[in-house]
mmCIF file of C-alpha atoms in Angstrom:
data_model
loop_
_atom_site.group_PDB
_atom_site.id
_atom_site.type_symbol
_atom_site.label_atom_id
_atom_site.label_comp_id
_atom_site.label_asym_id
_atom_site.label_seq_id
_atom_site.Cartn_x
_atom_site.Cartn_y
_atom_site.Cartn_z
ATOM 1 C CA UNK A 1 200.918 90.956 161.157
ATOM 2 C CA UNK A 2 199.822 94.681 161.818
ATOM 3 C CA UNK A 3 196.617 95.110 164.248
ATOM 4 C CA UNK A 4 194.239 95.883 161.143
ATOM 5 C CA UNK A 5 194.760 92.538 159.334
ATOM 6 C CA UNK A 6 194.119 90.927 162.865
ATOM 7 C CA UNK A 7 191.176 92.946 163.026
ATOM 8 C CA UNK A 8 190.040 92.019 159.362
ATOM 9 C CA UNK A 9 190.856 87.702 159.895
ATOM 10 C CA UNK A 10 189.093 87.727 162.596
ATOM 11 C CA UNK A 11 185.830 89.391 161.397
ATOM 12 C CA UNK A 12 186.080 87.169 158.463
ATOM 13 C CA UNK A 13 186.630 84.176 160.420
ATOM 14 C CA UNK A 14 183.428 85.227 162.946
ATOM 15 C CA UNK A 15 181.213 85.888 159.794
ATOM 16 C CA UNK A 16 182.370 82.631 158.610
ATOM 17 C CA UNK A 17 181.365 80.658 161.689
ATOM 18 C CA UNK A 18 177.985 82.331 161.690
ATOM 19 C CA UNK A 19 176.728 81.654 157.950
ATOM 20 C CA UNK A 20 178.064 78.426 158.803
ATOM 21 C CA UNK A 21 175.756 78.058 162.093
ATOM 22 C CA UNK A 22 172.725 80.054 159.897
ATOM 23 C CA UNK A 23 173.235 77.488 157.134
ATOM 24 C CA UNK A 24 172.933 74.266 159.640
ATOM 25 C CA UNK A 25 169.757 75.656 161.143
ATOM 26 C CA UNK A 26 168.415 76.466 157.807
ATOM 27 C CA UNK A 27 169.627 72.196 157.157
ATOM 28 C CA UNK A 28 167.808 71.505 160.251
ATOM 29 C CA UNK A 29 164.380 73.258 159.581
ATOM 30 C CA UNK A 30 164.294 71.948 156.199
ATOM 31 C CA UNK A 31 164.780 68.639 157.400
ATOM 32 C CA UNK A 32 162.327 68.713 159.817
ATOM 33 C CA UNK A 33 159.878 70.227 157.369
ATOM 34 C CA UNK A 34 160.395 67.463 155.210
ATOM 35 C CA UNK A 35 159.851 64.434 158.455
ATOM 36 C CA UNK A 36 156.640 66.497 158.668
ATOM 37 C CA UNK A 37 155.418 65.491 155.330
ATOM 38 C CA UNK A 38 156.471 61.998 155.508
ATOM 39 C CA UNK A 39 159.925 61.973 153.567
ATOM 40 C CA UNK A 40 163.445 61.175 154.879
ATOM 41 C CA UNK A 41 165.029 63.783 156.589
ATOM 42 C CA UNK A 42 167.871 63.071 154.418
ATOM 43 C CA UNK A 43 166.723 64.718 151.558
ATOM 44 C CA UNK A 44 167.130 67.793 152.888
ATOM 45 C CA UNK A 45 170.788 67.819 152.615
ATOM 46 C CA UNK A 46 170.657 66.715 148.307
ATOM 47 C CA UNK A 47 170.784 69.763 146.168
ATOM 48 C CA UNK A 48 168.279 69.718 143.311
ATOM 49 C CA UNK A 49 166.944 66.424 144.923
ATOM 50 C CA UNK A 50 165.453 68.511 147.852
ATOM 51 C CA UNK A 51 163.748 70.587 145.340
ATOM 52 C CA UNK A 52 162.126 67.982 143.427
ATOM 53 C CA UNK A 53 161.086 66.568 146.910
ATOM 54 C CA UNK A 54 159.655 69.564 148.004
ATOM 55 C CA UNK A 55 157.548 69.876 144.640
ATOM 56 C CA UNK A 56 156.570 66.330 145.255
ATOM 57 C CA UNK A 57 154.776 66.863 148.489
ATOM 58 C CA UNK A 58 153.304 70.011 147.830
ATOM 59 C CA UNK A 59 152.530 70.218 144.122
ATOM 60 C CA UNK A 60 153.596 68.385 141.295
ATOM 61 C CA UNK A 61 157.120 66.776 139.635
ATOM 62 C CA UNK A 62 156.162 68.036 136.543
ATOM 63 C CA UNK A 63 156.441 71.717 137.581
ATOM 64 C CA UNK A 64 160.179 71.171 139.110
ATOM 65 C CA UNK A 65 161.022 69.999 135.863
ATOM 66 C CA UNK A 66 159.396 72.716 134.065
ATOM 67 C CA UNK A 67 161.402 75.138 136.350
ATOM 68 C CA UNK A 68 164.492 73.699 136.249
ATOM 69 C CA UNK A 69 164.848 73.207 132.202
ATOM 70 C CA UNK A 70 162.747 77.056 132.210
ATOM 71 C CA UNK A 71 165.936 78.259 134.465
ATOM 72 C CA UNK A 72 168.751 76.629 133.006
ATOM 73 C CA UNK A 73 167.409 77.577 129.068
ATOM 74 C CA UNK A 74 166.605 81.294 130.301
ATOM 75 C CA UNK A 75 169.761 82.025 131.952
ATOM 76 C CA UNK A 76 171.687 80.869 128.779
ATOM 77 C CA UNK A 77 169.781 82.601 126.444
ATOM 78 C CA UNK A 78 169.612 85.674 128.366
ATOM 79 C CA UNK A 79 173.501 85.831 129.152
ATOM 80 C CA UNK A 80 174.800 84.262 126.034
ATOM 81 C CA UNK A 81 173.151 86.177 123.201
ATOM 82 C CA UNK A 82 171.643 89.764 122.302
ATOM 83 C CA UNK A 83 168.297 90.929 121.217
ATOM 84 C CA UNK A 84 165.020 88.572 120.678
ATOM 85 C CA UNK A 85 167.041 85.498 122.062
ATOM 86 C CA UNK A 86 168.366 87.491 125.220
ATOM 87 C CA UNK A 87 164.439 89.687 125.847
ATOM 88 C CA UNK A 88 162.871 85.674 125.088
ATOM 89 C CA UNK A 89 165.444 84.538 128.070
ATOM 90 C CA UNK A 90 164.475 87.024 130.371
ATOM 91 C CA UNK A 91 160.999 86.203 130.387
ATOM 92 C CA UNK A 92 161.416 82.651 130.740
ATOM 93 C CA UNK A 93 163.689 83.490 133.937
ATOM 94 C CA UNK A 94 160.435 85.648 135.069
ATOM 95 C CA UNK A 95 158.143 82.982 134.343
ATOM 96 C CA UNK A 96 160.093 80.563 136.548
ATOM 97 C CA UNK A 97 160.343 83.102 139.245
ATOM 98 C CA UNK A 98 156.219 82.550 138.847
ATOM 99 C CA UNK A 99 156.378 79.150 139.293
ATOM 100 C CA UNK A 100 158.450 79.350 142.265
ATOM 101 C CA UNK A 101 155.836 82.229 143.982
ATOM 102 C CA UNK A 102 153.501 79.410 143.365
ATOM 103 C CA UNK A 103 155.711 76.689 144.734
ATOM 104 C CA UNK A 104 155.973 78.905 148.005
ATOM 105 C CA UNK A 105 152.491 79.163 148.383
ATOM 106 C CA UNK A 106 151.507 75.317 147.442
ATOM 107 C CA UNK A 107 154.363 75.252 150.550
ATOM 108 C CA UNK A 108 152.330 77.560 152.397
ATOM 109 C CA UNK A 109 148.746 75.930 151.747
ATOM 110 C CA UNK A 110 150.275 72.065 152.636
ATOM 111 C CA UNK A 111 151.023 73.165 156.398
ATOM 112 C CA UNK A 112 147.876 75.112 156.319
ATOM 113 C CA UNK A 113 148.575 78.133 156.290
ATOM 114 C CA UNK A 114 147.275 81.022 153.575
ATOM 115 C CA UNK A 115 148.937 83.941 151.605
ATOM 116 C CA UNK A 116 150.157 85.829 154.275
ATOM 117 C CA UNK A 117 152.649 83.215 154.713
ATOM 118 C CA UNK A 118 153.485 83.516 151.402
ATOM 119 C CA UNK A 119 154.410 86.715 151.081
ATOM 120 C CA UNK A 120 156.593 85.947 154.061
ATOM 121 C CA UNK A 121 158.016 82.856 152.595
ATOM 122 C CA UNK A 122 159.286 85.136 149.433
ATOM 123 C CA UNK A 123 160.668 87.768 151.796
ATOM 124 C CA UNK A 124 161.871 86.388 154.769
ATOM 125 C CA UNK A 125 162.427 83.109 153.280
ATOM 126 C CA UNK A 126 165.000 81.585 156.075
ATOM 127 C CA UNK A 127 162.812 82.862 158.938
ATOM 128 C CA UNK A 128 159.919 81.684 157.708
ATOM 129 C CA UNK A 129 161.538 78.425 156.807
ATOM 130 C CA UNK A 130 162.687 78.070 160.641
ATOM 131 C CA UNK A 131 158.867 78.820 161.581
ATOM 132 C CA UNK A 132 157.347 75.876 159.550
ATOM 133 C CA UNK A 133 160.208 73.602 160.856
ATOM 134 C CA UNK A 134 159.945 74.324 164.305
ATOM 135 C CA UNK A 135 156.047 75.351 164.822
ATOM 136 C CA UNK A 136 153.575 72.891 165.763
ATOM 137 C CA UNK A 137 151.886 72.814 162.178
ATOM 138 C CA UNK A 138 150.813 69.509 160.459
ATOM 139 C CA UNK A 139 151.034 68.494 157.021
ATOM 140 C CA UNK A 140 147.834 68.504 155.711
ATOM 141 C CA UNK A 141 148.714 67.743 151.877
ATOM 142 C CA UNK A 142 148.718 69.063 148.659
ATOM 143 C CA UNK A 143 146.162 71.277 148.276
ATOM 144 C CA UNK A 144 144.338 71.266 144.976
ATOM 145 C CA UNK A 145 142.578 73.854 143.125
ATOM 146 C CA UNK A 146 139.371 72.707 141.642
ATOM 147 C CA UNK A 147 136.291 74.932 139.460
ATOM 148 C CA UNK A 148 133.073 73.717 140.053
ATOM 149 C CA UNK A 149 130.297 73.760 137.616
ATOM 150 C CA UNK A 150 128.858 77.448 139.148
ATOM 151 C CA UNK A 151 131.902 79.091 137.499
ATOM 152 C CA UNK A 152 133.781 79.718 140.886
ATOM 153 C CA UNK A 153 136.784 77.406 141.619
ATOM 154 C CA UNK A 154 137.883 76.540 145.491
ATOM 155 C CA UNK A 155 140.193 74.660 147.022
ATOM 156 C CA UNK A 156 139.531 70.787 147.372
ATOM 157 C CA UNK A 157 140.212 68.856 150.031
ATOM 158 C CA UNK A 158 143.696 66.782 149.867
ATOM 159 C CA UNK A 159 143.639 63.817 147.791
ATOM 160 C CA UNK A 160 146.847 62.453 150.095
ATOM 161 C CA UNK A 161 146.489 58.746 149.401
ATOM 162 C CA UNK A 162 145.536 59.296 145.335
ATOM 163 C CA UNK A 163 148.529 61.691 145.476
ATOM 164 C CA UNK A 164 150.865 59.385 147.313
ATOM 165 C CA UNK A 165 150.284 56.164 144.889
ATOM 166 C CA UNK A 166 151.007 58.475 142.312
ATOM 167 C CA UNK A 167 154.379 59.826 143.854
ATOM 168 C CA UNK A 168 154.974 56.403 144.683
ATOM 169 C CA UNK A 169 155.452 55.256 141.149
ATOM 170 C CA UNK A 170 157.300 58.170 139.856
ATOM 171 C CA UNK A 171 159.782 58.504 142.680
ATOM 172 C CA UNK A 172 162.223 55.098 142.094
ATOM 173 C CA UNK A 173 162.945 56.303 138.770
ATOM 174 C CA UNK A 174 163.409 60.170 139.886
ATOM 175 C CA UNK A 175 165.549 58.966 142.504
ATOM 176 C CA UNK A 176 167.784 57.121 140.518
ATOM 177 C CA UNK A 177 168.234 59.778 137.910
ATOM 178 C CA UNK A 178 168.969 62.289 140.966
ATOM 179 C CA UNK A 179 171.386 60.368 142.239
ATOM 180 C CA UNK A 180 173.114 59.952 139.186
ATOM 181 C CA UNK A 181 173.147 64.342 138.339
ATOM 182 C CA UNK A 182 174.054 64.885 141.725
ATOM 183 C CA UNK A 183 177.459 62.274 141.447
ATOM 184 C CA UNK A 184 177.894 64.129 138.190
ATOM 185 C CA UNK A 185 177.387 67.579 139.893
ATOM 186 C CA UNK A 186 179.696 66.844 142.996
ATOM 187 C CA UNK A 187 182.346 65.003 140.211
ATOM 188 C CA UNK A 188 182.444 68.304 137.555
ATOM 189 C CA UNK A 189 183.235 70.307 141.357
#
């Protein structure tokens, strides 16, 4: 082995070990993000399932579905056909990319914190990820925007025990159905 493929293995293998190091503190944050607002840590670790969790403390079930059918339907019809089908794909791809701005800041709002964070969530989303893990911020709860009858609309205060009866009932059957796509996920790998 000649000094350059040395040289090459073994910046692969140190890049290696760090996105593997970056990855389990990203793991770590998110878990501890997700003790914060009273789930399992555990669900953390479950692709898709952390997702849906995440939309279940901060906003609503309904969107994640909305966002997941939205991405899987606009990335077919934008890659696998021309014209009106593939322009009518790309803007259901754009309107998910909405929803998920939103879901950052419904993030955002449930630890307290405002648009700023936001913008950092989009951006920097790791770091700021690792800063709402590890900071001293509390879950306050979904926060939900309400108009009042003067015509303005303003944020109203969390409805955390309507909201959690509510999750409550949903989440047996979500969890099963999780469960089962993510065996079918891991078995098609």
């Amino acid at each position: 082995m000649d000094s350059f493929t040395a040289l090459l293995l073994a910046s692969l293998g140190t890049i290696f070990i760090l996105v593997i190091g970056w990855y389990i503190l990203q793991v770590v944050a998110y878990w501890k993000i997700f003790e914060k607002a009273g789930e399992p840590g555990w669900k953390a670790i479950v692709p898709f399932y952390n997702t849906y969790t995440q939309y279940k403390f901060t906003w609503n079930t309904r969107a994640f579905w909305i966002v997941l059918i939205g991405g899987i339907v606009g990335g077919i019809l934008q890659e696998a056909t021309e014209g009106i089908p593939s322009l009518l794909g790309t803007l259901i791809v754009l309107i998910v990319a909405i929803f998920n701005i939103i879901s950052l800041n419904k993030l955002a709002k449930a630890f307290g914190h405002g648009v700023g964070f936001t913008i950092g969530l989009f951006f920097l989303n790791p770091i700021f990820m690792l800063i709402l893990g590890f900071s001293g911020d509390e879950y306050i709860g979904p926060q939900w925007l309400t108009f009042n009858r003067i015509g303005g609309c303003a944020t109203a205060p969390p409805r955390q025990a309507e909201h959690k009866k509510n999750l409550e009932s949903e989440s047996n059957v979500f969890q099963v159905l999780f469960m089962l796509l993510y065996s079918v996920f891991i078995a098609v790998l």
